[in-house]
Structure formats: structure tokens, C-alpha cells
mmCIF file of C-alpha atoms in Angstrom:
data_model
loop_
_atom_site.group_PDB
_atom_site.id
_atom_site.type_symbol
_atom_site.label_atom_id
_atom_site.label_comp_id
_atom_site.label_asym_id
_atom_site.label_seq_id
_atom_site.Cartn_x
_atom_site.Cartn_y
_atom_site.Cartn_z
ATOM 1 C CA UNK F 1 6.481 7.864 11.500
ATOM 2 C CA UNK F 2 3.896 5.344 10.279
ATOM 3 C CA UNK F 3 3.495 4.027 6.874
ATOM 4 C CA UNK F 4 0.413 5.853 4.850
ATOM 5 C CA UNK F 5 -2.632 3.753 4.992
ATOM 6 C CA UNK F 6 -2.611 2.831 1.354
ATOM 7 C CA UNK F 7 0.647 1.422 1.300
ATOM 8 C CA UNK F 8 4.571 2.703 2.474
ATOM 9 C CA UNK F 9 5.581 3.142 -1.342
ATOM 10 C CA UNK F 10 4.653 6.027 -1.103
ATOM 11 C CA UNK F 11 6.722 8.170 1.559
ATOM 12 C CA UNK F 12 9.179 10.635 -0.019
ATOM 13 C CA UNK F 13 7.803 10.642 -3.393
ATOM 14 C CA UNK F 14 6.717 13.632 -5.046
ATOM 15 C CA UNK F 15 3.547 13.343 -6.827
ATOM 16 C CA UNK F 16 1.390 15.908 -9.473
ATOM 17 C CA UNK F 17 -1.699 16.909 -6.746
ATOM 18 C CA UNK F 18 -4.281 14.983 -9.120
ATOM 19 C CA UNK F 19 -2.166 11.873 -8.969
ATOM 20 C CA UNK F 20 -1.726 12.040 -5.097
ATOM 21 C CA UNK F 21 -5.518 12.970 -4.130
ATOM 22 C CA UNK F 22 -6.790 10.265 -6.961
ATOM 23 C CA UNK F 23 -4.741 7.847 -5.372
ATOM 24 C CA UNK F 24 -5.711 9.334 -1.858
ATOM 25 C CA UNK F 25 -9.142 9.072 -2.136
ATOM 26 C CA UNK F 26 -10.005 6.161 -4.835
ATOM 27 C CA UNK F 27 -6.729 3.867 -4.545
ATOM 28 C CA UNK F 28 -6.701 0.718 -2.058
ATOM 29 C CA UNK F 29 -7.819 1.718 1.116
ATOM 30 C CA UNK F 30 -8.382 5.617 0.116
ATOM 31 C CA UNK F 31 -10.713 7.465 1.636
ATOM 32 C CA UNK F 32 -13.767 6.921 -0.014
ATOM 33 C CA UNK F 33 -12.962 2.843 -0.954
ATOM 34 C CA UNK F 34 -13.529 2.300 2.544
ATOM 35 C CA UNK F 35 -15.079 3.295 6.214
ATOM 36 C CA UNK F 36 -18.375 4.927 6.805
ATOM 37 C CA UNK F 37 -18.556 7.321 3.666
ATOM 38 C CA UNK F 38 -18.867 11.157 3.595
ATOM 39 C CA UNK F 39 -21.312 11.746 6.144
ATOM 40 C CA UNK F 40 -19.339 10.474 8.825
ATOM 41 C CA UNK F 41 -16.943 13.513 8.260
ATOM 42 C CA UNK F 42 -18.719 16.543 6.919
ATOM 43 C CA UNK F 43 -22.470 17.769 6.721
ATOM 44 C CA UNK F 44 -23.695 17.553 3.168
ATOM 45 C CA UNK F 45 -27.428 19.021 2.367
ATOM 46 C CA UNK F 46 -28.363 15.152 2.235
ATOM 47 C CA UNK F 47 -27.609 14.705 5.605
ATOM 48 C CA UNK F 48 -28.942 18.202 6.962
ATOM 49 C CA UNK F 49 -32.184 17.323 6.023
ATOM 50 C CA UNK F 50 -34.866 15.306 4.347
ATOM 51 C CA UNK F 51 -36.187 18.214 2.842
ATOM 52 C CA UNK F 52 -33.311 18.515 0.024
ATOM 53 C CA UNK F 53 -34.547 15.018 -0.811
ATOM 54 C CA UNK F 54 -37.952 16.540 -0.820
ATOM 55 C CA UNK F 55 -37.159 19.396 -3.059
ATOM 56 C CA UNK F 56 -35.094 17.423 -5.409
ATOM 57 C CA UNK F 57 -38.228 15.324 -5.959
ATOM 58 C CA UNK F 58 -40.276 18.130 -6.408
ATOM 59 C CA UNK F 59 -37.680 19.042 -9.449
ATOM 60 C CA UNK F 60 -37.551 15.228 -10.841
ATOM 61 C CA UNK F 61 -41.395 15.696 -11.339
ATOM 62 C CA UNK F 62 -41.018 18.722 -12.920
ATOM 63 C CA UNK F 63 -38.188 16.779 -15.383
ATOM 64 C CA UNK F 64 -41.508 14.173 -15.824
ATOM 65 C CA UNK F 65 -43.679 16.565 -16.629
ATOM 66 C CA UNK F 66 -41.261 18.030 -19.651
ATOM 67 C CA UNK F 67 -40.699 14.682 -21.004
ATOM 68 C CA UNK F 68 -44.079 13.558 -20.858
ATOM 69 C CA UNK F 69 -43.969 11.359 -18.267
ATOM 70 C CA UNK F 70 -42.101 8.591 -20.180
ATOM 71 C CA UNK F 71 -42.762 4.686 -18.652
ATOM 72 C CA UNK F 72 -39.545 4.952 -17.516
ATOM 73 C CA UNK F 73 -37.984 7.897 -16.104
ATOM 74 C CA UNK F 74 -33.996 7.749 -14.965
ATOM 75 C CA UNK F 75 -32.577 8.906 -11.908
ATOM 76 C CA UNK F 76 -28.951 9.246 -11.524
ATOM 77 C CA UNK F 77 -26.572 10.017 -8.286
ATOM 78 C CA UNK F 78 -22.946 10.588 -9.476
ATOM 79 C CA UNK F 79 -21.048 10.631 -6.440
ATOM 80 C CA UNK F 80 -23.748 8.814 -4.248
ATOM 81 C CA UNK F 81 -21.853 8.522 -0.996
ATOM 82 C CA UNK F 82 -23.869 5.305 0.810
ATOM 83 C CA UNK F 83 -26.818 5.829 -1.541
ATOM 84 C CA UNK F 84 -28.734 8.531 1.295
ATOM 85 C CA UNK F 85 -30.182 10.767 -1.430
ATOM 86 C CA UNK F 86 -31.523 8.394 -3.215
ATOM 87 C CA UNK F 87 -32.928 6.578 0.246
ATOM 88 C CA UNK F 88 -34.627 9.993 0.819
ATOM 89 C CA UNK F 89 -36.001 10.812 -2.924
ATOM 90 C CA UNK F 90 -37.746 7.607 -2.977
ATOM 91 C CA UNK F 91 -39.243 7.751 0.245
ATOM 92 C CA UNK F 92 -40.448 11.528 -0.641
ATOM 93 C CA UNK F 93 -41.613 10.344 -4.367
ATOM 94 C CA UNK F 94 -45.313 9.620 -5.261
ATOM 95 C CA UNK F 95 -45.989 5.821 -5.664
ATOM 96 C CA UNK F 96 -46.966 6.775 -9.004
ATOM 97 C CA UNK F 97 -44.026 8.110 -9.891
ATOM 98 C CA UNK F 98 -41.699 5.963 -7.601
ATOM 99 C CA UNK F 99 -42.715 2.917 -9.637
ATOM 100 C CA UNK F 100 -41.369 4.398 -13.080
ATOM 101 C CA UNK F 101 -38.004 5.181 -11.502
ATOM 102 C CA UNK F 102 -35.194 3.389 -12.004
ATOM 103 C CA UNK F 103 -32.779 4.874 -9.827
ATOM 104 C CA UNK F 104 -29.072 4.503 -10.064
ATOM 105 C CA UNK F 105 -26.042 5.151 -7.903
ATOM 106 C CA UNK F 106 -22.590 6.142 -8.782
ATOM 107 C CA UNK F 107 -20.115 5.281 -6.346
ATOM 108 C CA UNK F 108 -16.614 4.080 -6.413
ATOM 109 C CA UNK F 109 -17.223 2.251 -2.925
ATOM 110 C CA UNK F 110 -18.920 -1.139 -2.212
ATOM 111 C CA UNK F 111 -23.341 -1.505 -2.257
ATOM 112 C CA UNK F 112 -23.849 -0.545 1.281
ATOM 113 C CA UNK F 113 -25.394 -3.248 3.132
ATOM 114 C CA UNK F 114 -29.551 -2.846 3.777
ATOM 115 C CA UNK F 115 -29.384 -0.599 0.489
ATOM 116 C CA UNK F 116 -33.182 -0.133 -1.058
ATOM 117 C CA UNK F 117 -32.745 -3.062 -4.085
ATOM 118 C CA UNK F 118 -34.857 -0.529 -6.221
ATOM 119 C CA UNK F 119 -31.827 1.473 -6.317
ATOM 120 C CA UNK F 120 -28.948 0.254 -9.050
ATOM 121 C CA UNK F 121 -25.256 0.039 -7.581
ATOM 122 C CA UNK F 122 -22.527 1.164 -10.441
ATOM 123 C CA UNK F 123 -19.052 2.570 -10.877
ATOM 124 C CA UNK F 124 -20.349 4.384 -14.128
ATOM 125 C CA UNK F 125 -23.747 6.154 -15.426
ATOM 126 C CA UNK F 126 -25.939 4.872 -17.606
ATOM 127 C CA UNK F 127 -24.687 5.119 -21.080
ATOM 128 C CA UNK F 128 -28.308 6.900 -21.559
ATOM 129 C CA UNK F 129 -29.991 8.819 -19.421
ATOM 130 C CA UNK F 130 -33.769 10.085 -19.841
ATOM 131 C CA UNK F 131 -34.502 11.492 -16.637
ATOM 132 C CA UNK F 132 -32.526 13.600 -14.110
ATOM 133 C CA UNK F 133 -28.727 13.061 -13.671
ATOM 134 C CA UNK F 134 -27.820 14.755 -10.100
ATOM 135 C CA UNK F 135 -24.096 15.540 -8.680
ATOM 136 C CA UNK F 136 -23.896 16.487 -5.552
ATOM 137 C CA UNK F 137 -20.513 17.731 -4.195
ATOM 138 C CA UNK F 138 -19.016 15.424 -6.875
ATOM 139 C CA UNK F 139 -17.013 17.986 -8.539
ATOM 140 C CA UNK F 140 -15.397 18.810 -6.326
ATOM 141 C CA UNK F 141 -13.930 15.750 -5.708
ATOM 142 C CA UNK F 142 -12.487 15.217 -9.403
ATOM 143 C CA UNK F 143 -8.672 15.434 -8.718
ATOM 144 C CA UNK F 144 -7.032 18.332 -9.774
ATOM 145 C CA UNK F 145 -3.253 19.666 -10.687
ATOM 146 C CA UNK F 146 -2.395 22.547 -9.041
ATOM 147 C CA UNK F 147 0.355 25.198 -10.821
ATOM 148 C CA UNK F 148 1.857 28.194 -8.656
ATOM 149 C CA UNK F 149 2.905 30.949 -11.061
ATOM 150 C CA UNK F 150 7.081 31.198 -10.129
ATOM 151 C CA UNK F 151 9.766 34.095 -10.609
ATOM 152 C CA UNK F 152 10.384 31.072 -14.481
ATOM 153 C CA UNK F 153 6.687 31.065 -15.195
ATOM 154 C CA UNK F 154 4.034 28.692 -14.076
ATOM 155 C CA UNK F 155 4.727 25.436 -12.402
ATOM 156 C CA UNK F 156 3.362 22.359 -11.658
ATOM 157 C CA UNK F 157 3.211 22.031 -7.961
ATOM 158 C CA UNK F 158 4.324 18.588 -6.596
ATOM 159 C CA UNK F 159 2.995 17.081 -2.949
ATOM 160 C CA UNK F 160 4.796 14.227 -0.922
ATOM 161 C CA UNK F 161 1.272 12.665 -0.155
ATOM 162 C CA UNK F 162 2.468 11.683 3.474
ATOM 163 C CA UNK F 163 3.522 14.843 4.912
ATOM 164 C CA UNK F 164 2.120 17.550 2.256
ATOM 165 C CA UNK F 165 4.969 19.434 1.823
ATOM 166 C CA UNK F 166 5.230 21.009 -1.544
ATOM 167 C CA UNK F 167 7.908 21.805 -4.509
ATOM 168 C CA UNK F 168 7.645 23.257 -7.859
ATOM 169 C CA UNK F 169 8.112 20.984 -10.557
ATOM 170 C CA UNK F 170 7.753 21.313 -14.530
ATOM 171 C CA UNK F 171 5.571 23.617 -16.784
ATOM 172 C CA UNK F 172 2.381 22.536 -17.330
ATOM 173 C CA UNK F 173 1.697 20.579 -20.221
ATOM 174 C CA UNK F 174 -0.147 22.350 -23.467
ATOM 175 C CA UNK F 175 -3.616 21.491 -22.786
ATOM 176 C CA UNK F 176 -3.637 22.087 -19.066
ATOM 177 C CA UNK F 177 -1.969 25.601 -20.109
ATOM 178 C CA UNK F 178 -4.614 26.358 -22.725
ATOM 179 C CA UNK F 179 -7.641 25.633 -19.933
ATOM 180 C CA UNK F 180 -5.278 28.208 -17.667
ATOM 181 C CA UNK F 181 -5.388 30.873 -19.982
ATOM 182 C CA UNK F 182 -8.939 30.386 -20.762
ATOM 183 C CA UNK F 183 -10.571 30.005 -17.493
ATOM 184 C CA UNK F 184 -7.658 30.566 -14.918
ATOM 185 C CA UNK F 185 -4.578 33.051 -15.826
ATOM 186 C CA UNK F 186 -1.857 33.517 -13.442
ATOM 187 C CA UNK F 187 -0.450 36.386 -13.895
ATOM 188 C CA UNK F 188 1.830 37.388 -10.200
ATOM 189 C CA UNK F 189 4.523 35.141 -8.410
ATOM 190 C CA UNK F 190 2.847 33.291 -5.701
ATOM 191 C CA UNK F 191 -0.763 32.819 -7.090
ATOM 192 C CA UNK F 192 -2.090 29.563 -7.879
ATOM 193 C CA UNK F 193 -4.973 27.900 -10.156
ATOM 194 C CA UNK F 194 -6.531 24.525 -9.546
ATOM 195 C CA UNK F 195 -6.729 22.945 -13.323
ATOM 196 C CA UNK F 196 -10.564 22.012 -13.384
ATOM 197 C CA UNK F 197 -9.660 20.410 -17.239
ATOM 198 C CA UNK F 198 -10.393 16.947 -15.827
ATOM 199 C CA UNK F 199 -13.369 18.114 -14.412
ATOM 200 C CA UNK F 200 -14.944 19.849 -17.099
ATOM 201 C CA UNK F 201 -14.788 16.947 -19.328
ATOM 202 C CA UNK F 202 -16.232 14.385 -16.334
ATOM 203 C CA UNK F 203 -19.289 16.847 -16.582
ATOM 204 C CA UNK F 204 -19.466 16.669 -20.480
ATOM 205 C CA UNK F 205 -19.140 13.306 -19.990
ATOM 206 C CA UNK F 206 -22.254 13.003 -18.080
ATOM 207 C CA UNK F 207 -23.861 15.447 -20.003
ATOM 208 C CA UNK F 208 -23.503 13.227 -23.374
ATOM 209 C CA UNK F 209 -25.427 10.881 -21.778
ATOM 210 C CA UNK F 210 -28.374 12.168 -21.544
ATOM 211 C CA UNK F 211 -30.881 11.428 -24.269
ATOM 212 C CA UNK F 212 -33.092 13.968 -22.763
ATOM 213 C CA UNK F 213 -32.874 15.785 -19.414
ATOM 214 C CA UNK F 214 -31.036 17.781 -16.502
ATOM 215 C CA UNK F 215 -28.222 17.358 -15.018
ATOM 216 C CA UNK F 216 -27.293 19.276 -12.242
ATOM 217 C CA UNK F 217 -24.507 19.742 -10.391
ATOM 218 C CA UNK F 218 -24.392 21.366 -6.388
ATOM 219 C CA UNK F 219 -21.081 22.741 -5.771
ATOM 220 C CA UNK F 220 -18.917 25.254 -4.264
ATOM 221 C CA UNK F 221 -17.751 27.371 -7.586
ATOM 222 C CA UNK F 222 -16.391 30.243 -8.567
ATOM 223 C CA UNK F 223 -16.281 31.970 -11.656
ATOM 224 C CA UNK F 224 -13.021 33.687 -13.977
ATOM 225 C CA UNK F 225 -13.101 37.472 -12.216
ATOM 226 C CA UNK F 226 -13.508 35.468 -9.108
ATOM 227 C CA UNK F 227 -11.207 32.978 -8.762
ATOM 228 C CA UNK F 228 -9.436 32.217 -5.438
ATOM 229 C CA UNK F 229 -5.697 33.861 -5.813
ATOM 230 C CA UNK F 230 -4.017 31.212 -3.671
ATOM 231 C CA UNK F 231 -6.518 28.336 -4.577
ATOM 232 C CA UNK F 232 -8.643 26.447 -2.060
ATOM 233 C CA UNK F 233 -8.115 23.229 -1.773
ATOM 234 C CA UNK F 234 -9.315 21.691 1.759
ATOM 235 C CA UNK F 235 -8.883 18.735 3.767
ATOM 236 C CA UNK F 236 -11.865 17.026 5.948
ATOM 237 C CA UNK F 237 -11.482 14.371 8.766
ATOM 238 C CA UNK F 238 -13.997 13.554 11.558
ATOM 239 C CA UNK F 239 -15.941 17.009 10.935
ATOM 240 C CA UNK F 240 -13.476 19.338 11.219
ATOM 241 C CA UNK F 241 -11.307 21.126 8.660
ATOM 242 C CA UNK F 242 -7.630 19.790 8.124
ATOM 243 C CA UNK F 243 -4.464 20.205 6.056
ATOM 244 C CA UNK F 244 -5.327 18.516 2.961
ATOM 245 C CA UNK F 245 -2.478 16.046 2.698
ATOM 246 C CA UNK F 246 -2.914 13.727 0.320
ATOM 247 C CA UNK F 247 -2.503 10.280 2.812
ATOM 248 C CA UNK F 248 -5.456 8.894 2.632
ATOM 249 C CA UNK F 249 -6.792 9.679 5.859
ATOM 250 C CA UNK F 250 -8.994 12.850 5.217
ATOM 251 C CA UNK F 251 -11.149 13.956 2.539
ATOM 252 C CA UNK F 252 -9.312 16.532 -0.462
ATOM 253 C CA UNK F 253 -11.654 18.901 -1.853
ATOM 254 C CA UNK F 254 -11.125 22.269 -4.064
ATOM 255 C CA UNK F 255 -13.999 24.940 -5.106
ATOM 256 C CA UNK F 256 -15.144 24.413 -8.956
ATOM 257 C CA UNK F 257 -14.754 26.667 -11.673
ATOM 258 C CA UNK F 258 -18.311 26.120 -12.961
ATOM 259 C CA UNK F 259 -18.227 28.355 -15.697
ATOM 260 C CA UNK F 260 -15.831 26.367 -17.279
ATOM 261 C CA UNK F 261 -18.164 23.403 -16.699
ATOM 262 C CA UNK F 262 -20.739 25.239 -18.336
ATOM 263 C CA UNK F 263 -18.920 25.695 -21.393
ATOM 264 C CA UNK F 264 -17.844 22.146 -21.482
ATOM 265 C CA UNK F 265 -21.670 21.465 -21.140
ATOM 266 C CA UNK F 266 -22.820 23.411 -23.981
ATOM 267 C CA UNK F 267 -19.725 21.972 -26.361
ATOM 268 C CA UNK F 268 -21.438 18.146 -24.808
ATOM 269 C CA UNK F 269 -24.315 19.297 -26.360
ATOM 270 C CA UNK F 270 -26.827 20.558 -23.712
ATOM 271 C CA UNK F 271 -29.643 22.438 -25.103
ATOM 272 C CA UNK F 272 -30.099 25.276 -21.809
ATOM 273 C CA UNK F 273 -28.159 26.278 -18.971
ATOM 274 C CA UNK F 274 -29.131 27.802 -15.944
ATOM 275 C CA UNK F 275 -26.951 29.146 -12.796
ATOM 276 C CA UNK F 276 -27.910 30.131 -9.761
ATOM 277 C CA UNK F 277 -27.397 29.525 -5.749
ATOM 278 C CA UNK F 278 -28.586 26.811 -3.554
ATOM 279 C CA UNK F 279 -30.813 29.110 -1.661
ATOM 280 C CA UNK F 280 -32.762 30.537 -4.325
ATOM 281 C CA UNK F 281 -33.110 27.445 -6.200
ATOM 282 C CA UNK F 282 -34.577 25.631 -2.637
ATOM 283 C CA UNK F 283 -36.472 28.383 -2.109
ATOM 284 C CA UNK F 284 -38.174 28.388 -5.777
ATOM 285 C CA UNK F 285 -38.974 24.939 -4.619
ATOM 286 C CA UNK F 286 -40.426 25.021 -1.199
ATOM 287 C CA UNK F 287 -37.649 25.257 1.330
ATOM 288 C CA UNK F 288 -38.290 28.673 3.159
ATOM 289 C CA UNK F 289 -37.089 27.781 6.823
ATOM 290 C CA UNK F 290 -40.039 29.680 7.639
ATOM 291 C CA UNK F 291 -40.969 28.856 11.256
ATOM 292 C CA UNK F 292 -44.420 27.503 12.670
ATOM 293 C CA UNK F 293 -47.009 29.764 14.092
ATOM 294 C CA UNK F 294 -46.726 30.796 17.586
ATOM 295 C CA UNK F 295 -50.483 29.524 18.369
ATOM 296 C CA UNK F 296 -49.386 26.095 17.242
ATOM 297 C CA UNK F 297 -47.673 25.710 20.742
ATOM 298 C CA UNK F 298 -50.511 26.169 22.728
ATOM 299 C CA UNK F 299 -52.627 24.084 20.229
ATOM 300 C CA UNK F 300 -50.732 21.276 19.631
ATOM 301 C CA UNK F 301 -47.120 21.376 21.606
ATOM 302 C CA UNK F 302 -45.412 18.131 20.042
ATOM 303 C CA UNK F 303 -46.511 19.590 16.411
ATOM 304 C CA UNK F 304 -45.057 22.488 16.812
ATOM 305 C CA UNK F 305 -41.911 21.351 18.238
ATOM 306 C CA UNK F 306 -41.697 19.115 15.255
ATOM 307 C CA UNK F 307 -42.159 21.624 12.670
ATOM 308 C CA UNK F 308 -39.730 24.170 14.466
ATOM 309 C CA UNK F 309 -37.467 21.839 14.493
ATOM 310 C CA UNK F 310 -37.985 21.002 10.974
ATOM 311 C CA UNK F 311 -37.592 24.319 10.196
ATOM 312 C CA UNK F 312 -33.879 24.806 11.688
ATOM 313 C CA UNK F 313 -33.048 22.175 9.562
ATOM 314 C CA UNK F 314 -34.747 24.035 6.481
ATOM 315 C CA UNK F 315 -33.068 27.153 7.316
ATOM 316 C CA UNK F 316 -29.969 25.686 7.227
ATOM 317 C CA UNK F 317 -30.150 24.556 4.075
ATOM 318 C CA UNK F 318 -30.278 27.694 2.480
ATOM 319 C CA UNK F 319 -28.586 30.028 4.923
ATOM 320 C CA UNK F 320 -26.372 32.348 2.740
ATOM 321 C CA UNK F 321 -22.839 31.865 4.201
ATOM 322 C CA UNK F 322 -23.108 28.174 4.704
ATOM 323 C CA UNK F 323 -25.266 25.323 1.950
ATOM 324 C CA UNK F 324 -27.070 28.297 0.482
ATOM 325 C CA UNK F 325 -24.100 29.571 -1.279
ATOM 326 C CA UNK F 326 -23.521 26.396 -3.077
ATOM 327 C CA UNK F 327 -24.034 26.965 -7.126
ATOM 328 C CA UNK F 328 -26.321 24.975 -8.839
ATOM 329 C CA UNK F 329 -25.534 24.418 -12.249
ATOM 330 C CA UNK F 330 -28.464 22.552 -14.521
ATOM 331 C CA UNK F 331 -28.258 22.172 -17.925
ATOM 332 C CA UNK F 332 -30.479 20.059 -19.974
ATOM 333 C CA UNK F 333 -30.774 18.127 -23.367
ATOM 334 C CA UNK F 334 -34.453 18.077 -25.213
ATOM 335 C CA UNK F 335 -36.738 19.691 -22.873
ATOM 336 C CA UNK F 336 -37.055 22.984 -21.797
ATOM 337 C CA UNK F 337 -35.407 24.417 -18.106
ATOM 338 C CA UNK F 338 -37.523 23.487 -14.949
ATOM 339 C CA UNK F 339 -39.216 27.315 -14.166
ATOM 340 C CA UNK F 340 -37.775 27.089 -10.541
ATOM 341 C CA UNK F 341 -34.382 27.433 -11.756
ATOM 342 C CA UNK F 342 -35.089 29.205 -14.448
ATOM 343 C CA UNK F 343 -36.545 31.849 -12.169
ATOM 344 C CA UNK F 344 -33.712 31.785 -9.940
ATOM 345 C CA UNK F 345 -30.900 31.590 -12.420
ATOM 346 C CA UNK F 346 -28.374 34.117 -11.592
ATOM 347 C CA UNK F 347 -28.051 37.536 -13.799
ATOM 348 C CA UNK F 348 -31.326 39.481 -14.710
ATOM 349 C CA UNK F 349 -33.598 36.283 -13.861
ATOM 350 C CA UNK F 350 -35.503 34.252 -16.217
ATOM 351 C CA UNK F 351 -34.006 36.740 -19.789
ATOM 352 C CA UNK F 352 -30.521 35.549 -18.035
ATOM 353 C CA UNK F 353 -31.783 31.569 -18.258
ATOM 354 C CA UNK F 354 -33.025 31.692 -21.767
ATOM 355 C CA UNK F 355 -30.190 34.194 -23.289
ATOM 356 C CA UNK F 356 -27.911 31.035 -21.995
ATOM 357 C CA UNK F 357 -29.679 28.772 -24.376
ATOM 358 C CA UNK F 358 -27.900 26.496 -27.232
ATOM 359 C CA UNK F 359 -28.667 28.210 -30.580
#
């Protein structure tokens, strides 16, 4: 058997899930310290198509417009990958409005090599943010315990990070119980909650920092009513889906309970929330996958070959089963909602948006 790829101290030891995947993933040679980044083993809407990019800009100008088009106008990628969003929101931007960006990415990985110099390289946001804060399938990459509810009560379930075998170990501890019984309860032997505690306060975190604002986050979620019975954490390598053991070798993901975020949100201070899907929200701002017209073909082939191909691409992005049903989650600090999502915000539309505001 070969020694893990971080190190062999680890073989045969059983760690909490959050310690094993932080280590797995952001240690010494984890999986995203190193190697070619996310896109070389999964599909994210960055990589699917410029048009996210697009849309997103479409959104930051939108955030201008509320704020008054301030000289300077931040834009923040937590979890930037090899900086591709931001590559493609600059390209998309307005000169006018490009030049008042200062655009920052948050990665735990080195700069990339070739990287725009416009855009900012850090392991941290801003400590203020006046602009539009963006994380994109970062979420779901915060580490999380896992507890299995056992014939004694609920336990802490332990991973050897090389193989992925599992054991019960101790009660959780009082404030990962508390978040359980909030936003999670386990009530039959066998079922099992991912503790999104960590999470929720990574998103208050960012939401603190802005001065004024959105932040949104693009995730897989669920909601309490809704939760996945046997949890769903996931494992990524090479693009295919894999046993999510903990070795460094493969990405470890698990759905977000975004309600909870929510909440942590609104205690952070955000002014507005607004929920809804990844298709509606593209669609609110532009993305229809709607395809070319037939006459196009005989009037201009290559165009239309282009824009059907562009439109695949489109239609992917918001295709129910697959990126469409991503949740977007936007919340915001001194202005009001961005209509697209406040249009599109899950519940009885717009009312839902504004009923979800801070008093």
C-alpha cells in the first residue's frame, strides 16, 4: 500500500471528517495546494461557459448602480480556483466599469502563472468590501463533521483518511449539538447530518465585511424538511465521481444547508436576503439557451454554428437536473436586492424577497 500523498503519518489514524478533508484538501500537498485546480476534475458553471461570467457582470453593474457607482467598486472571488471567473468578468466588463474594479481572488493555492495583474492574489477577503463578494462552490468545500445517530445517541463519525473506512466515536460537542437540533435533527439509527456550523460562520464572516453590497453564494443546498437522511458527501477525481476518502487525491465535497447560512447572514448583519435557483436567477439575467434562428444557416452558416453552439453551452447552464439546480443565496448590506433575484427568489416571488428583509 503506498503512503498518502501528504505524508505516511497518517495511515491508521482515525480522524473527525472536518479534520481529515481540511487536511485533505488544504494541508501540504492536498488537493487544492497543488496540480491544475478544480477544473481539471469537475465542470463548474465557470468553465461551462463564458456566459456565467457574462451574467455575473451583468449583476456587478446592477450592485454599481445601487451604490452609486462609487470610484471604486470591489469584486471578490472566495474560492477562486486559478482565478477563471474573474479572467472572464473582466473580459465581459465595460472599460468604464472595468477600470473602477479592483478585483480580488481568494485562494488557498499559489498566483497562477500569466494571471491578469489587475486581479489581487490573497488567502483572505478584504477586511471591507463595497462591491460584490461572489462564492462559487466554496461552501461546499468548508470541512465538515459528520455524526450518525447510533442505538447510544448521536456520534461523531471518525474516517482513517487513507482507506475511508469509518467508526463511531464520541458525542458531539455542545455547540455542534445545538446547530443539530436547530438546523439538522437526527432522530432514527442510521441517519446522518453533515455539521454546516463551520460553514455558517465562514459566510457571516464574509458577510461582516461588507460595508455595502451582495454577497452571493452558488451552491448545492438543501433546506431543514429536506435534508439528505444519509448525508452526501462526494468525492471527485479526473471528472468522475469517487469514494470520498479523505487522502488527498480527490476532491471532498457535501451539499449546504443554506438556510442555516441565511440565518447566520442576517445575525452578520445583512440588510436582505434572497433565495432562489441557478436557472431562474441566469435566466432573469439573460441566459435563455434559446437557440438561433433556422434562416441564420442559410444566411450566414459559420454564425449560426457559433451561436448554436453558444447556446448548448447556455442551456447547460441552467438545465434543471444539472447547474440549474444550484441555489443562489444573495444577501446584501446597504443597498437594496438586485430585481433579477429579487424576481426570482424562491416562495411567492418578489413579496417572498422583501418579507426576508432585516427589520
Amino acid at each position: 500500500m503506498p503512503d498518502p500523498p501528504y505524508g505516511s503519518t497518517l495511515c491508521d489514524v482515525w480522524m473527525t471528517w472536518r479534520d481529515a478533508t481540511e487536511q485533505a484538501l488544504y494541508g501540504p500537498g492536498g488537493f487544492y495546494r497543488d496540480g491544475p485546480g478544480p477544473g481539471a476534475h469537475f465542470r463548474t458553471s465557470v468553465h461551462v461557459s463564458p456566459r456565467f461570467a457574462e451574467a455575473l457582470v451583468t449583476l456587478l453593474a446592477d450592485v454599481d448602480a445601487a451604490l452609486g457607482h462609487p470610484d471604486r467598486l470591489d469584486l471578490v472571488d472566495v474560492g477562486a480556483g486559478r482565478g477563471e471567473l474573474l479572467t472572464g468578468m473582466l473580459a465581459a466588463a465595460p472599460p468604464p466599469l472595468a477600470a473602477r474594479l479592483r478585483c480580488v481572488a481568494v485562494e488557498m493555492a499559489a498566483r497562477p502563472d500569466g494571471l491578469d495583474p489587475r486581479i489581487a492574489w490573497r488567502s483572505e477577503p478584504p477586511a471591507e468590501v463595497t462591491g460584490l463578494a461572489v462564492a462559487n462552490e466554496w461552501l461546499d468545500n468548508v470541512p465538515v463533521d459528520v455524526v450518525e445517530m447510533t442505538p447510544d445517541g448521536p456520534r461523531v463519525v471518525l474516517v482513517d483518511p487513507f482507506s475511508g473506512g469509518e467508526r463511531p466515536g464520541w458525542p458531539p460537542p455542545p455547540d455542534d449539538r445545538d446547530w443539530l437540533t436547530r438546523w439538522w435533527p437526527l432522530q432514527n439509527p442510521g441517519g446522518r447530518a453533515e455539521v454546516g456550523r463551520h460553514r455558517c460562520a465562514a459566510w457571516a464572516g464574509l458577510v461582516r465585511r461588507l460595508r455595502r453590497g451582495l454577497a452571493l453564494a452558488v451552491d448545492y443546498g438543501h433546506v431543514r424538511g429536506d435534508r439528505p437522511t444519509c448525508g452526501s458527501l462526494t468525492g471527485y477525481r479526473d471528472g468522475r465521481l469517487v469514494p470520498p476518502v479523505p487522502d488527498g487525491r480527490c476532491d471532498i465535497t457535501a451539499h449546504v444547508a443554506l438556510d442555516a447560512c441565511a440565518a447566520a447572514g442576517r445575525d452578520a448583519g445583512a440588510d436582505a436576503t434572497a433565495v432562489t435557483t441557478q436557472r431562474a436567477a441566469l435566466r432573469a439575467l439573460g441566459v435563455t439557451g434559446a437557440r438561433p434562428p433556422l434562416d441564420l444557416a442559410r444566411s450566414d452558416p459559420r454564425r449560426y454554428v457559433h451561436e448554436i453552439s453558444s447556446a448548448s453551452t447556455e442551456a447547460e447552464l441552467i438545465t434543471p437536473d444539472g447547474l440549474g439546480a444550484f441555489t443562489w443565496l444573495a444577501q446584501s448590506v446597504g443597498m437594496e436586492l438586485p430585481e433579477p433575484l429579487l424576481d426570482q427568489s424562491s416562495g411567492s416571488g418578489s413579496g417572498a424577497a422583501r418579507r426576508m428583509r432585516r427589520e
